[in-house]
CSV table of C-alpha atoms in Angstrom, one decimal:
chain,number,residue,atom,x,y,z
A,1,UNK,CA,82.2,104.6,99.1
A,2,UNK,CA,85.9,105.4,98.4
A,3,UNK,CA,88.0,102.4,97.4
A,4,UNK,CA,91.7,102.1,98.6
A,5,UNK,CA,94.2,99.7,97.1
A,6,UNK,CA,97.0,98.6,99.6
A,7,UNK,CA,99.6,96.0,99.8
A,8,UNK,CA,100.7,94.1,103.0
A,9,UNK,CA,104.0,92.2,103.6
A,10,UNK,CA,103.7,89.0,105.6
A,11,UNK,CA,107.5,89.0,106.4
A,12,UNK,CA,108.7,85.6,107.9
A,13,UNK,CA,112.1,84.5,109.1
A,14,UNK,CA,113.9,81.1,109.2
A,15,UNK,CA,112.1,80.2,112.4
A,16,UNK,CA,108.6,80.6,110.9
A,17,UNK,CA,107.9,83.7,112.8
A,18,UNK,CA,105.9,86.7,111.3
A,19,UNK,CA,106.8,90.3,111.6
A,20,UNK,CA,104.1,92.6,113.1
A,21,UNK,CA,104.1,96.4,113.5
A,22,UNK,CA,102.3,98.7,115.8
A,23,UNK,CA,100.8,101.9,114.2
A,24,UNK,CA,102.1,105.1,115.8
A,25,UNK,CA,99.6,107.5,114.2
A,26,UNK,CA,96.0,108.1,113.1
A,27,UNK,CA,92.6,106.7,114.1
A,28,UNK,CA,94.1,103.3,114.7
A,29,UNK,CA,97.1,104.3,116.7
A,30,UNK,CA,98.5,101.5,118.8
A,31,UNK,CA,96.7,98.8,116.7
A,32,UNK,CA,98.8,96.2,115.0
A,33,UNK,CA,99.2,95.5,111.3
A,34,UNK,CA,101.3,93.9,108.7
A,35,UNK,CA,103.6,96.5,107.2
A,36,UNK,CA,102.8,98.0,103.8
A,37,UNK,CA,100.8,100.8,102.4
A,38,UNK,CA,98.9,102.4,99.4
A,39,UNK,CA,99.7,101.5,95.9
A,40,UNK,CA,100.5,104.4,93.6
A,41,UNK,CA,99.1,104.7,90.1
A,42,UNK,CA,100.9,102.4,87.6
A,43,UNK,CA,102.5,100.2,90.3
A,44,UNK,CA,102.2,96.5,90.4
A,45,UNK,CA,101.5,95.2,93.9
A,46,UNK,CA,105.0,93.7,94.1
A,47,UNK,CA,106.7,97.0,93.3
A,48,UNK,CA,104.5,98.9,95.7
A,49,UNK,CA,105.3,96.5,98.5
A,50,UNK,CA,109.0,96.7,97.9
A,51,UNK,CA,108.7,100.5,97.9
A,52,UNK,CA,106.6,100.7,101.0
A,53,UNK,CA,108.8,98.3,103.0
A,54,UNK,CA,111.9,100.3,102.0
A,55,UNK,CA,110.1,103.6,103.0
A,56,UNK,CA,108.8,102.3,106.3
A,57,UNK,CA,111.6,99.9,107.4
A,58,UNK,CA,114.7,100.6,105.3
A,59,UNK,CA,114.8,97.0,104.3
A,60,UNK,CA,114.8,95.2,100.9
A,61,UNK,CA,112.4,92.3,100.7
A,62,UNK,CA,111.9,89.3,98.4
A,63,UNK,CA,108.2,89.0,97.5
A,64,UNK,CA,107.6,85.2,97.4
A,65,UNK,CA,104.0,84.8,96.6
A,66,UNK,CA,100.5,86.3,96.8
A,67,UNK,CA,98.7,84.8,99.9
A,68,UNK,CA,95.3,86.5,99.9
A,69,UNK,CA,93.4,89.7,99.1
A,70,UNK,CA,91.3,91.0,101.9
A,71,UNK,CA,88.4,93.3,101.3
A,72,UNK,CA,87.2,95.3,104.4
A,73,UNK,CA,84.7,98.0,104.8
A,74,UNK,CA,86.0,100.6,107.3
A,75,UNK,CA,83.7,103.6,108.2
A,76,UNK,CA,85.4,106.1,105.7
A,77,UNK,CA,86.4,103.6,102.9
A,78,UNK,CA,86.5,100.2,101.3
A,79,UNK,CA,89.9,98.5,101.6
A,80,UNK,CA,91.4,96.1,99.1
A,81,UNK,CA,94.5,94.7,100.8
A,82,UNK,CA,96.8,92.5,98.6
A,83,UNK,CA,98.9,90.4,101.0
A,84,UNK,CA,102.2,88.7,100.0
A,85,UNK,CA,104.4,86.3,101.8
A,86,UNK,CA,108.0,87.9,101.9
A,87,UNK,CA,111.4,87.5,103.5
A,88,UNK,CA,114.2,90.0,104.3
A,89,UNK,CA,116.8,90.3,101.5
A,90,UNK,CA,118.8,93.0,103.2
A,91,UNK,CA,118.4,95.6,106.0
A,92,UNK,CA,117.4,95.5,109.6
A,93,UNK,CA,113.6,96.3,109.8
A,94,UNK,CA,114.4,99.8,111.2
A,95,UNK,CA,111.1,101.4,112.4
A,96,UNK,CA,110.5,104.7,110.6
A,97,UNK,CA,106.7,105.1,111.1
A,98,UNK,CA,105.7,102.5,113.6
A,99,UNK,CA,106.0,102.7,117.4
A,100,UNK,CA,106.8,99.1,117.9
A,101,UNK,CA,107.3,95.8,116.2
A,102,UNK,CA,107.7,92.2,117.2
A,103,UNK,CA,108.3,88.7,115.7
A,104,UNK,CA,105.3,86.5,116.4
A,105,UNK,CA,105.1,82.6,116.2
A,106,UNK,CA,101.9,81.2,114.6
A,107,UNK,CA,100.7,80.4,118.1
A,108,UNK,CA,101.3,84.1,119.1
A,109,UNK,CA,99.6,85.7,116.2
A,110,UNK,CA,96.3,86.3,118.0
A,111,UNK,CA,98.1,87.9,121.0
A,112,UNK,CA,98.0,91.4,119.6
A,113,UNK,CA,95.2,93.8,118.8
A,114,UNK,CA,95.2,93.7,114.9
A,115,UNK,CA,93.5,96.1,112.7
A,116,UNK,CA,90.1,94.7,111.4
A,117,UNK,CA,91.3,93.9,108.0
A,118,UNK,CA,94.7,92.4,109.3
A,119,UNK,CA,92.7,90.3,111.8
A,120,UNK,CA,90.8,88.8,108.9
A,121,UNK,CA,94.1,87.9,107.2
A,122,UNK,CA,95.4,86.4,110.5
A,123,UNK,CA,92.3,84.1,110.6
A,124,UNK,CA,92.8,82.9,107.1
A,125,UNK,CA,96.6,82.8,107.3
A,126,UNK,CA,97.8,79.3,106.1
A,127,UNK,CA,101.5,79.4,105.5
């Protein structure tokens, strides 16, 4: 089975809310996810995450710490998702690829339809 290495940003604000994005494309259109994407050859997870967030949201982030690595089998591939707690350094989280986004409190995290791997992260999230 094909293996895919991705990074995901758990972006939080000063009120402790978490930023979630809704996919606007593909097989899982309209499902919710933590923003991020595929790592390129030779990239560290932190560098990939900063690049992906800039490309998707035109925002610079500070990567604080690794939180979890989620492994998940999708029908077409095995996903290794490296998840990092982050906060905004500069920018306004402008949606370039997603159709919607929202800030969720810890109590609201389960209120959206997360992608399966992201749902696993939400279950394990202890920040």
